[in-house]
Structures are given as C-alpha cells and as structure tokens.
C-alpha cells in the first residue's frame, strides 16, 4: 500500500507532558470540504455542528466550508438553502436572537458550493482552483498553512474514487485529512478494499473513520469514570463483575433509510461499529496516558481477545429479530415489510448476542449486546452488573440485598446511575431497600453539552484521532462479525418477529435467562 502523504512531524499530538485535558490548538486557516454537501447528513448533523462551534466562537475567522454535490446550485443558492434549512435542525429559541443571527450570518458567509460528479473527471479543476495556493507558504506545515479537511458524506463506493481524484488534482498534502462515514465495507474483504483505496492516497494518521458514539459526552467520560476514580478500577474485573450489558435501542423504524438498511441489517449497521466500540471502551486496559494512539491500541487488544464465534456459538448465543406492526408510544406503527414496501425480507432489525473477552481481566464474564429498531423506548446504555454479596448477614431482615449495578447512560439523557442496597429509615428491625445514586449531566453541569459531531469535527480540524477508529480496529471488528453473518446466511432462516414497541423477541430474554440473568432496563 502506497501511503503518499505522511503527516508532518509538527502536527498536533497528545504526548506525555501535555497538560491533562489540554486540546491541540486550532489552525488559523481551514478549508472544510463536504462531499455530499446537500445531503441529509450534511444538513442534519455536519452544518448544525459547525454552526454551534461558530456560535461559541470556536471556528477560526478564516474557516471555509465547501459543499460539493451534483445539485444545480451556485454558491448564493447554496447559502440561501442552508439559511432556510438550518433553523429546522438548530432551534433559534434556545439562543439569544442577536447572537444566533450573527452566528448564522457568519456561517453562511463561510459557505461555497461546487457542482461536481464524483465519478466524472470533468469540473474537478473547480475544486483545485478554490483550494490551490490558499495559505500556502514555503515552510510547508507552518502556522499560515491552511488545513484541508475532506469529509466523505457519500456512499462508501465513492470513497476510493474521490480520494484518487483529490490526489490527481494535487490538493492532498501532509496537512490534509479525510473523514470516512460508516459503513466501511459490508464485510472484511470490502472493508479492506475501501481502506486500501483511501490508504493509497492518505497516510493512516490522516484518515479519520468517524463513529459518532465515540463523541458522546458519556462515552468519552467512561474513561474518566474508570481511570480517575480509585474505588472503581479495582472492581473492574472478573473477580467482582458478574456480567456486562450494552443496549442501543431505537423506537423509530427504518424510515427513509429502508433501501440502505435492507442491504445492511442491524449486525452490520450497529453491532460491528457502535456496540463493539462501546464494548472496547468498557473492557480495555488502562493506557499509559490518554493520547492519539494509546487508547486505540488498547481497544484493538479487546477486539483481538473476543472469543471467535463458531457455528454452534452463533446458533446458541445470537438472536435475530424483525419488527412487525405494533404500538410505540400509544401510536400504531407498521411492520418492517410495510416500511420497506415489500414482503419477504430476511434482514434483521434486532440483534442480541453473548460475547466473551478472553483475557486475564475478563475471563468468564459474559458481555451481552442488544440493539434493535421499533423498541419500546429510545435508550443507549452500558450496565455493569457486579456480583452478589458472598454472604447474607442480616437474618430476619425484610427485603434482600441485590447486585450492585452501574448504569452508564449514553442517550437520550446522558449520565450515570449507581444502584445500591440501603437500610430503610425507621425502628423495629432492618428493612433492605434498593436505592440509586444518580448523576445527570444536564442538571449537574450548567453549560450546554455539545453534540457528538461538534467534538469530533473539531478533533479532525485539530488533527487528533483519539476518538476515531483505526484501520486495524475496523478490520478486527469485521473479522469477529463475519462468521456470524456467514452462519446466518448458511441457515437461511427468517428473523424472529417481535411486535413494535416491545423489548424484542422473547428469545433475547431467554439468552440471559438460561444463564440465570435478565436484561436490566433503565428504570429498574
């Protein structure tokens, strides 16, 4: 693989000696190019994220946003389109009107639009003309150098061709960064092909594979929770932990993503990336320090330690489901086949599985993963269930001790909840009662919590890859998931049906019941 543009030694990095929590400085000049600039992702996530950073004064004055698409728009038309669309994704009522209007005006003034077909050679000279020589100095990588970010908010099949064309027109240099949205392939071979194509142009350290879950406040706080609190880390192992549950549930159906989703399914769309990344952060060993590669090195070790799934393991330890019609929040909703517009699909909208991390820390501790659409609620959480007390030492007491649980709430309400057993106040004996210690980020911290994309986009601009997936991580995850996909294809069975508005197929509950356990819900 020919990595043509290794980054400069002067690029921002997190190394020992950097003050704790210090962020690399933002460059003074930046060109942020979005391929798919008129698409759903750009309008729903990317532009609102950049708007909020501009609103809070974080974007450099010389920060251009270049939307690239096939839409027949000039720059003025694109600016007007963004001006009209942005209030639908950023509520003006939550901001001071004058401040909001000034930030919107600044953002619109940063916008440019190019009409360009990624698969056609014509018109690429426009992008070259817009980017060439801007902020270029004789000292490459100097403080006056304009950082170039290329965000690929397009189909993965276009990742390689776009990068090759960027190289051909001469706009890829050591300051450039490329951002890749999931999915990166649909199996190990296709993931390697995408990585090879992009890696032929960009050095690995210039490639940012984004998983927005890694930008969520509670997920980033997971490392602080584990490694900055001395009472937790000694308990974070197989001696004290009974099992771990990771749930990412959605109450929505596939919506307008039916065409994509039916070719993907929940295992590819959610487990291979989001859930395995959460598992890695939960199970990883303490890095020497939290920096560019140390965290990613430890996450890779977790993926490599996952017990491989053979055919019998897949049959016993995985559950596939597909939602049928039901009630969500009291409203009747359609089945997946109706949302899709055709019957007979064998694509799963729900997955539950049991995984094992075969290393010294976690030997014998099961990790239960669960994700699904049209569930009874929208919630993402990690639940660490500790072992029961070894001895019942309150004879004659009312109630019973229960296993301590730490709930790490990822969405919609970020925070943590520690479940304990306490004595209920009052005379005349001991009455045991489960209680919880709650931390809500919304009520504990008064400042606004930035959206995941806000953090991650600024990390890209700074050149900090800590919270992005490395190539070896992506391919290790596919290596573990692929035998499950192959076994399901071999069996050719239809997914189990579950009513919309429930917690999934009953087989998912039985997956834990046979081990003497049960899924822990947020309000339990």
Coordinates of C-alpha atoms in Angstrom, one line a residue:
X1 CA 0.0 0.0 0.0
X2 CA 1.5 3.3 -1.1
X3 CA 0.9 5.9 1.6
X4 CA 1.8 9.0 -0.3
X5 CA 1.4 11.9 2.1
X6 CA 2.7 11.1 5.6
X7 CA 1.7 13.9 8.1
X8 CA 4.2 16.4 9.2
X9 CA 6.1 16.0 12.4
X10 CA 4.7 19.3 13.6
X11 CA 1.1 18.1 13.5
X12 CA -0.8 18.3 16.8
X13 CA -0.4 15.3 19.1
X14 CA -1.1 14.2 22.6
X15 CA 2.1 13.1 24.1
X16 CA 3.4 12.6 27.7
X17 CA 4.0 16.0 29.2
X18 CA 0.9 17.6 27.6
X19 CA -1.2 19.2 30.3
X20 CA -4.1 17.0 31.3
X21 CA -7.2 17.8 29.3
X22 CA -5.4 20.2 27.0
X23 CA -6.6 20.3 23.5
X24 CA -4.3 21.0 20.5
X25 CA -4.6 24.5 19.1
X26 CA -7.0 25.0 16.1
X27 CA -5.3 26.1 12.9
X28 CA -5.7 29.7 11.8
X29 CA -6.9 28.7 8.3
X30 CA -9.0 25.7 7.3
X31 CA -10.9 24.6 4.2
X32 CA -13.6 22.1 5.2
X33 CA -14.9 20.3 2.1
X34 CA -18.0 18.2 2.3
X35 CA -18.7 15.7 -0.5
X36 CA -22.4 15.2 -0.3
X37 CA -22.9 18.9 0.8
X38 CA -26.6 18.9 0.1
X39 CA -27.3 15.5 1.6
X40 CA -29.2 14.5 4.8
X41 CA -26.0 14.1 6.9
X42 CA -24.7 17.5 5.9
X43 CA -27.9 19.3 6.8
X44 CA -28.9 17.3 9.8
X45 CA -25.5 16.9 11.5
X46 CA -22.4 18.5 10.0
X47 CA -23.6 22.0 9.3
X48 CA -25.5 22.3 12.6
X49 CA -22.3 21.1 14.4
X50 CA -20.2 23.7 12.7
X51 CA -22.9 26.3 13.4
X52 CA -22.7 25.6 17.1
X53 CA -18.9 25.8 17.1
X54 CA -19.2 29.1 15.3
X55 CA -21.9 30.3 17.7
X56 CA -19.5 29.6 20.6
X57 CA -16.6 31.4 18.9
X58 CA -14.5 28.3 18.2
X59 CA -14.2 28.4 14.4
X60 CA -11.2 30.4 13.2
X61 CA -12.1 33.5 11.2
X62 CA -10.5 32.0 8.1
X63 CA -12.6 28.8 8.0
X64 CA -14.3 28.0 4.7
X65 CA -17.0 25.3 4.2
X66 CA -17.1 24.0 0.7
X67 CA -20.2 21.9 -0.2
X68 CA -19.7 19.6 -3.2
X69 CA -22.7 17.9 -4.8
X70 CA -24.5 17.3 -8.0
X71 CA -27.2 19.7 -7.1
X72 CA -27.5 22.6 -9.6
X73 CA -26.7 25.3 -7.2
X74 CA -24.3 28.2 -7.3
X75 CA -22.8 29.5 -4.0
X76 CA -25.5 32.0 -3.5
X77 CA -28.2 29.4 -3.9
X78 CA -26.4 27.0 -1.5
X79 CA -26.1 29.8 1.1
X80 CA -29.8 30.5 0.8
X81 CA -30.7 26.8 1.1
X82 CA -28.6 26.5 4.3
X83 CA -30.0 29.7 5.7
X84 CA -33.6 28.3 5.3
X85 CA -32.8 24.7 6.4
X86 CA -30.6 25.3 9.5
X87 CA -33.4 26.5 11.9
X88 CA -35.1 23.1 11.4
X89 CA -32.1 21.5 13.0
X90 CA -30.9 24.2 15.4
X91 CA -33.7 25.7 17.4
X92 CA -33.3 29.5 17.4
X93 CA -35.5 29.7 20.6
X94 CA -32.7 28.2 22.6
X95 CA -30.3 31.1 21.8
X96 CA -30.1 34.9 22.2
X97 CA -31.7 36.2 18.9
X98 CA -28.9 38.6 18.1
X99 CA -26.1 36.1 18.8
X100 CA -27.9 33.4 16.8
X101 CA -28.4 35.7 13.8
X102 CA -24.8 36.9 13.9
X103 CA -23.6 33.3 14.0
X104 CA -25.9 32.3 11.2
X105 CA -24.6 35.2 9.1
X106 CA -21.0 34.2 9.8
X107 CA -21.7 30.5 8.9
X108 CA -23.5 31.5 5.6
X109 CA -20.6 33.7 4.7
X110 CA -18.2 30.8 5.0
X111 CA -20.1 28.7 2.5
X112 CA -19.2 27.8 -1.1
X113 CA -20.8 25.3 -3.4
X114 CA -19.3 23.3 -6.3
X115 CA -21.4 21.3 -8.8
X116 CA -19.3 18.2 -9.3
X117 CA -20.0 14.5 -10.1
X118 CA -17.5 12.4 -8.1
X119 CA -17.4 9.7 -10.8
X120 CA -16.8 12.1 -13.7
X121 CA -13.4 13.7 -14.4
X122 CA -14.9 17.0 -15.6
X123 CA -15.1 20.0 -13.3
X124 CA -12.6 18.9 -10.7
X125 CA -10.5 21.8 -11.8
X126 CA -13.0 24.0 -9.9
X127 CA -12.1 22.4 -6.6
X128 CA -8.4 22.7 -7.5
X129 CA -8.8 26.4 -8.3
X130 CA -10.6 27.0 -5.0
X131 CA -8.0 25.3 -2.8
X132 CA -4.7 25.8 -4.6
X133 CA -2.1 28.1 -3.1
X134 CA -4.5 29.2 -0.3
X135 CA -2.5 29.8 2.8
X136 CA 0.5 28.1 1.2
X137 CA 3.9 29.1 2.3
X138 CA 7.4 28.0 1.6
X139 CA 7.5 26.4 5.0
X140 CA 5.0 23.6 4.5
X141 CA 3.0 23.0 7.6
X142 CA 3.8 26.4 9.1
X143 CA 1.3 28.4 11.1
X144 CA 0.0 30.1 8.0
X145 CA -0.8 26.8 6.2
X146 CA -4.5 26.2 5.5
X147 CA -5.5 22.7 6.8
X148 CA -7.6 20.8 4.3
X149 CA -10.4 18.5 5.6
X150 CA -12.3 16.3 3.1
X151 CA -15.5 14.9 4.6
X152 CA -16.9 11.9 2.6
X153 CA -20.6 12.1 3.4
X154 CA -21.3 9.8 0.4
X155 CA -21.7 6.2 -0.4
X156 CA -18.6 4.1 0.5
X157 CA -18.2 3.0 -3.1
X158 CA -17.2 6.6 -3.8
X159 CA -14.5 6.8 -1.1
X160 CA -11.7 5.5 -3.2
X161 CA -12.5 7.3 -6.5
X162 CA -12.9 10.6 -4.7
X163 CA -9.5 10.2 -2.9
X164 CA -7.8 9.2 -6.1
X165 CA -9.2 12.3 -7.9
X166 CA -8.1 14.6 -5.0
X167 CA -4.6 13.2 -5.4
X168 CA -4.7 13.7 -9.2
X169 CA -5.6 17.4 -8.9
X170 CA -2.8 17.9 -6.3
X171 CA -4.8 19.0 -3.2
X172 CA -3.6 16.2 -0.9
X173 CA -0.6 17.2 1.1
X174 CA 0.7 16.5 4.6
X175 CA -1.8 18.9 6.2
X176 CA -4.8 17.2 4.6
X177 CA -7.3 15.0 6.5
X178 CA -10.1 12.7 5.2
X179 CA -13.1 11.7 7.2
X180 CA -15.0 8.5 6.3
X181 CA -18.5 7.8 7.5
X182 CA -19.7 4.3 8.2
X183 CA -20.3 1.8 6.8
X184 CA -16.7 1.0 5.8
X185 CA -17.5 -2.1 3.7
X186 CA -20.1 -4.7 4.3
X187 CA -17.7 -7.5 5.2
X188 CA -13.9 -7.9 5.8
X189 CA -12.9 -8.1 2.1
X190 CA -14.9 -5.0 1.1
X191 CA -13.6 -3.1 4.2
X192 CA -10.0 -3.9 3.2
X193 CA -10.7 -2.8 -0.4
X194 CA -12.1 0.6 0.9
X195 CA -9.1 1.0 3.3
X196 CA -6.7 0.1 0.6
X197 CA -8.1 2.7 -1.9
X198 CA -8.1 5.5 0.6
X199 CA -4.8 4.4 2.1
X200 CA -3.2 4.6 -1.3
X201 CA -3.7 8.4 -1.1
X202 CA -3.7 9.3 2.5
X203 CA -1.4 8.1 5.3
X204 CA -3.2 6.2 8.0
X205 CA -2.7 9.0 10.5
X206 CA -4.5 11.4 8.1
X207 CA -7.6 9.1 7.9
X208 CA -10.5 9.7 10.4
X209 CA -13.1 7.0 10.5
X210 CA -15.9 8.5 12.4
X211 CA -18.3 6.8 14.8
X212 CA -20.4 9.4 16.4
X213 CA -21.0 7.3 19.5
X214 CA -17.3 8.0 20.4
X215 CA -18.1 11.7 20.5
X216 CA -20.9 11.4 23.1
X217 CA -20.2 13.0 26.4
X218 CA -21.0 9.9 28.5
X219 CA -18.9 7.7 26.3
X220 CA -15.9 10.0 26.5
X221 CA -16.5 10.3 30.2
X222 CA -16.3 6.5 30.5
X223 CA -12.5 6.6 30.5
X224 CA -12.6 9.2 33.3
X225 CA -15.1 7.2 35.3
X226 CA -12.9 4.1 35.1
X227 CA -9.4 5.5 35.5
X228 CA -9.8 8.7 37.5
X229 CA -11.8 7.1 40.4
X230 CA -9.8 4.8 42.6
X231 CA -12.8 3.0 44.1
X232 CA -14.0 1.7 40.7
X233 CA -10.9 0.4 38.9
X234 CA -10.0 -2.3 41.5
X235 CA -13.6 -3.7 41.0
X236 CA -13.5 -3.6 37.2
X237 CA -12.6 -7.3 36.6
X238 CA -13.9 -10.8 36.7
X239 CA -13.4 -11.1 40.4
X240 CA -16.2 -8.6 41.1
X241 CA -18.1 -8.1 37.9
X242 CA -20.8 -10.7 37.1
X243 CA -21.6 -9.6 33.6
X244 CA -21.9 -6.5 31.3
X245 CA -24.9 -5.4 29.2
X246 CA -24.7 -3.0 26.3
X247 CA -28.0 -1.8 24.8
X248 CA -28.7 0.5 21.9
X249 CA -32.4 0.6 21.3
X250 CA -34.4 2.9 19.0
X251 CA -38.1 3.5 19.0
X252 CA -38.0 4.6 15.3
X253 CA -38.3 2.3 12.3
X254 CA -36.1 2.4 9.2
X255 CA -37.9 5.4 7.8
X256 CA -36.4 6.7 4.6
X257 CA -33.3 4.5 5.1
X258 CA -35.1 1.3 4.0
X259 CA -33.1 0.8 0.8
X260 CA -29.8 1.1 2.6
X261 CA -30.9 -0.7 5.7
X262 CA -32.3 -3.8 3.9
X263 CA -28.9 -4.4 2.4
X264 CA -27.2 -4.0 5.7
X265 CA -29.2 -5.0 8.8
X266 CA -28.6 -4.4 12.5
X267 CA -25.5 -6.5 12.8
X268 CA -23.6 -4.5 10.1
X269 CA -25.3 -1.2 10.9
X270 CA -24.9 -1.2 14.7
X271 CA -23.0 -4.1 16.2
X272 CA -19.9 -4.1 14.0
X273 CA -19.2 -0.5 14.9
X274 CA -21.2 1.3 17.7
X275 CA -21.7 -1.7 20.1
X276 CA -18.3 -3.1 19.7
X277 CA -16.7 0.3 20.2
X278 CA -18.7 0.6 23.5
X279 CA -17.6 -2.9 24.5
X280 CA -13.9 -1.9 23.8
X281 CA -14.1 1.2 26.0
X282 CA -15.7 -0.8 28.7
X283 CA -13.3 -3.7 28.7
X284 CA -10.0 -2.1 27.6
X285 CA -6.9 -2.0 29.9
X286 CA -5.7 1.4 31.2
X287 CA -3.5 3.1 28.6
X288 CA -0.2 4.7 29.7
X289 CA -1.9 8.0 29.1
X290 CA -4.9 9.1 27.0
X291 CA -3.4 10.1 23.7
X292 CA -3.5 9.7 19.9
X293 CA -2.7 6.0 19.7
X294 CA -2.7 4.7 23.2
X295 CA -6.4 4.4 23.5
X296 CA -6.8 2.8 20.1
X297 CA -4.0 0.3 20.9
X298 CA -6.0 -0.9 23.9
X299 CA -9.3 -1.0 22.0
X300 CA -7.6 -3.2 19.4
X301 CA -6.4 -5.6 22.1
X302 CA -10.1 -6.1 23.2
X303 CA -11.3 -6.9 19.7
X304 CA -8.4 -9.4 19.2
X305 CA -9.4 -11.0 22.6
X306 CA -13.0 -11.6 21.6
X307 CA -13.8 -15.3 21.5
X308 CA -14.3 -16.3 17.9
X309 CA -17.9 -17.4 17.0
X310 CA -18.1 -20.9 15.5
X311 CA -21.4 -22.2 14.0
X312 CA -22.5 -23.7 17.3
X313 CA -21.7 -20.5 19.2
X314 CA -23.8 -18.5 16.6
X315 CA -26.7 -20.9 16.9
X316 CA -26.6 -20.8 20.7
X317 CA -25.5 -17.2 21.5
X318 CA -27.2 -15.0 18.9
X319 CA -30.8 -13.9 18.3
X320 CA -32.1 -12.2 15.1
X321 CA -35.4 -10.3 15.0
X322 CA -37.5 -8.2 12.7
X323 CA -40.3 -5.9 13.9
X324 CA -43.9 -6.4 12.9
X325 CA -46.7 -4.0 13.5
X326 CA -47.4 -2.8 17.0
X327 CA -47.7 0.2 19.3
X328 CA -45.0 2.7 20.0
X329 CA -45.9 5.5 22.5
X330 CA -49.5 4.6 22.1
X331 CA -49.4 5.0 18.3
X332 CA -49.9 2.2 15.8
X333 CA -46.9 1.6 13.6
X334 CA -46.3 -0.5 10.6
X335 CA -44.2 -3.7 10.2
X336 CA -40.7 -3.6 8.7
X337 CA -42.1 -5.1 5.5
X338 CA -44.6 -2.3 5.2
X339 CA -41.9 0.4 5.9
X340 CA -39.8 -1.3 3.3
X341 CA -42.6 -1.6 0.8
X342 CA -42.2 -5.3 0.1
X343 CA -42.6 -8.6 1.9
X344 CA -40.2 -11.4 2.3
X345 CA -37.1 -9.6 3.5
X346 CA -34.8 -11.6 5.8
X347 CA -33.0 -8.6 7.1
X348 CA -32.7 -8.3 10.8
X349 CA -33.8 -5.1 12.7
X350 CA -32.8 -6.6 16.0
X351 CA -29.8 -8.5 17.3
X352 CA -28.9 -9.8 20.7
X353 CA -25.8 -11.8 21.4
X354 CA -23.4 -13.0 24.0
X355 CA -19.7 -12.3 23.7
X356 CA -16.6 -13.2 25.7
X357 CA -13.4 -11.3 26.1
X358 CA -10.7 -13.9 26.6
X359 CA -8.1 -12.2 28.6
X360 CA -6.9 -12.1 32.3
X361 CA -9.2 -9.3 33.3
X362 CA -12.5 -10.6 31.9
X363 CA -12.2 -14.4 31.7
X364 CA -15.6 -15.9 32.4
X365 CA -17.5 -12.6 32.3
X366 CA -20.2 -12.5 29.6
X367 CA -20.9 -9.4 27.6
X368 CA -24.5 -9.2 26.4
X369 CA -25.1 -6.9 23.4
X370 CA -28.5 -5.8 22.2
X371 CA -29.7 -3.4 19.5
X372 CA -33.0 -3.0 17.7
X373 CA -35.4 -0.7 15.9
X374 CA -39.0 -0.1 16.9
X375 CA -38.3 -1.0 20.5
X376 CA -40.3 0.2 23.5
X377 CA -38.0 3.2 24.0
X378 CA -35.0 5.0 22.7
X379 CA -32.1 4.3 25.0
X380 CA -28.4 3.6 24.8
X381 CA -26.6 2.4 27.9
X382 CA -23.9 0.3 29.4
X383 CA -24.8 -1.7 32.5
X384 CA -22.0 -3.2 34.6
X385 CA -23.6 -5.8 37.0
X386 CA -21.5 -6.6 40.0
X387 CA -21.6 -9.9 41.8
X388 CA -23.9 -10.6 44.7
X389 CA -22.6 -10.2 48.2
X390 CA -21.0 -13.5 49.2
X391 CA -22.9 -13.9 52.5
X392 CA -26.3 -12.9 53.7
X393 CA -25.5 -11.3 57.1
X394 CA -28.9 -9.7 58.0
X395 CA -31.0 -12.6 59.4
X396 CA -34.6 -11.7 59.9
X397 CA -34.4 -8.6 57.7
X398 CA -37.1 -7.6 55.3
X399 CA -36.2 -7.4 51.7
X400 CA -33.0 -8.7 50.2
X401 CA -29.6 -7.5 49.0
X402 CA -29.4 -7.1 45.3
X403 CA -26.4 -7.0 43.0
X404 CA -24.9 -3.5 42.6
X405 CA -25.2 -2.1 39.1
X406 CA -23.6 0.9 37.4
X407 CA -25.7 2.2 34.5
X408 CA -23.8 4.5 32.1
X409 CA -26.5 6.4 30.2
X410 CA -25.4 7.3 26.7
X411 CA -28.7 8.7 25.3
X412 CA -31.1 10.3 25.4
X413 CA -30.3 11.5 29.0
X414 CA -26.6 11.3 29.5
X415 CA -25.4 10.4 33.0
X416 CA -24.7 7.6 35.4
X417 CA -26.8 5.7 38.0
X418 CA -25.3 3.5 40.7
X419 CA -27.7 1.0 42.2
X420 CA -27.0 0.1 45.9
X421 CA -28.8 -1.6 48.8
X422 CA -29.6 0.6 51.8
X423 CA -31.5 0.3 55.1
X424 CA -34.9 2.0 55.0
X425 CA -35.1 4.5 57.9
X426 CA -37.2 3.6 60.9
X427 CA -37.2 1.5 64.1
X428 CA -38.1 -2.1 64.6
X429 CA -35.7 -4.2 62.5
X430 CA -33.8 -3.8 59.3
X431 CA -35.7 -3.3 56.1
X432 CA -33.5 -3.5 53.0
X433 CA -34.3 -1.4 50.0
X434 CA -32.6 -0.8 46.6
X435 CA -31.7 2.8 46.0
X436 CA -29.7 4.7 43.4
X437 CA -27.2 7.5 43.2
X438 CA -27.9 9.5 40.1
X439 CA -25.7 11.8 38.1
X440 CA -27.4 13.7 35.3
X441 CA -25.1 15.8 33.1
X442 CA -27.9 18.1 32.3
X443 CA -28.6 19.1 35.9
X444 CA -25.1 18.7 37.4
X445 CA -23.3 20.8 34.7
X446 CA -24.9 24.0 33.7
X447 CA -23.1 24.5 30.4
X448 CA -24.6 23.2 27.2
X449 CA -23.3 19.7 26.3
X450 CA -22.0 19.8 22.7
X451 CA -23.3 17.3 20.2
X452 CA -21.0 14.3 19.4
X453 CA -20.4 15.7 15.9
X454 CA -19.3 19.0 17.3
X455 CA -16.5 17.4 19.3
X456 CA -15.4 15.0 16.6
X457 CA -15.3 17.6 13.8
X458 CA -13.1 19.9 15.9
X459 CA -10.9 16.9 16.7
X460 CA -10.5 16.4 12.9
X461 CA -9.6 20.0 12.4
X462 CA -7.0 19.8 15.2
X463 CA -5.6 16.5 13.9
X464 CA -6.5 14.5 17.0
X465 CA -7.5 10.9 16.0
X466 CA -8.0 9.5 19.6
X467 CA -11.8 9.1 19.3
X468 CA -11.8 7.7 15.7
X469 CA -11.4 4.2 14.5
X470 CA -8.1 3.0 13.1
X471 CA -7.9 0.6 10.2
X472 CA -6.9 -2.4 12.3
X473 CA -9.8 -1.8 14.6
X474 CA -12.3 -1.8 11.8
X475 CA -10.9 -4.9 10.2
X476 CA -10.6 -6.7 13.6
X477 CA -14.3 -6.0 14.2
X478 CA -15.3 -7.3 10.8
X479 CA -13.2 -10.4 11.4
X480 CA -15.3 -11.2 14.5
X481 CA -18.7 -10.3 13.0
X482 CA -18.2 -12.1 9.7
X483 CA -18.6 -15.7 10.9
X484 CA -22.0 -14.7 12.4
X485 CA -23.1 -13.3 9.0
X486 CA -21.9 -16.4 7.2
X487 CA -23.7 -18.8 9.6
X488 CA -26.9 -16.8 9.3
X489 CA -26.6 -17.0 5.5
X490 CA -25.9 -20.7 5.7
X491 CA -29.0 -21.4 7.8
X492 CA -31.2 -19.2 5.6
X493 CA -33.8 -18.7 8.4
X494 CA -36.1 -15.8 8.7
X495 CA -35.6 -13.5 11.7
X496 CA -37.9 -13.9 14.6
X497 CA -40.8 -11.5 14.6
X498 CA -41.4 -9.2 17.5
X499 CA -44.2 -6.6 18.0
X500 CA -43.1 -3.0 17.5
X501 CA -43.0 -1.2 20.9
X502 CA -41.5 -4.1 22.8
X503 CA -38.0 -5.1 24.0
X504 CA -37.6 -7.6 21.1
X505 CA -38.1 -11.3 20.6
X506 CA -38.6 -13.5 23.7
X507 CA -35.6 -15.5 22.6
X508 CA -33.5 -12.4 23.6
X509 CA -34.7 -12.7 27.1
X510 CA -34.1 -16.4 27.2
X511 CA -30.5 -15.7 26.1
X512 CA -29.9 -14.3 29.6
X513 CA -32.5 -16.4 31.5
X514 CA -30.6 -19.6 30.7
X515 CA -27.6 -18.1 32.5
X516 CA -29.8 -17.0 35.5
X517 CA -29.7 -13.4 34.4
X518 CA -32.1 -10.8 33.0
X519 CA -31.9 -7.6 30.9
X520 CA -31.6 -4.5 33.1
X521 CA -33.8 -1.7 32.0
X522 CA -33.0 1.9 32.8
X523 CA -35.9 2.4 35.2
X524 CA -35.5 -0.8 37.1

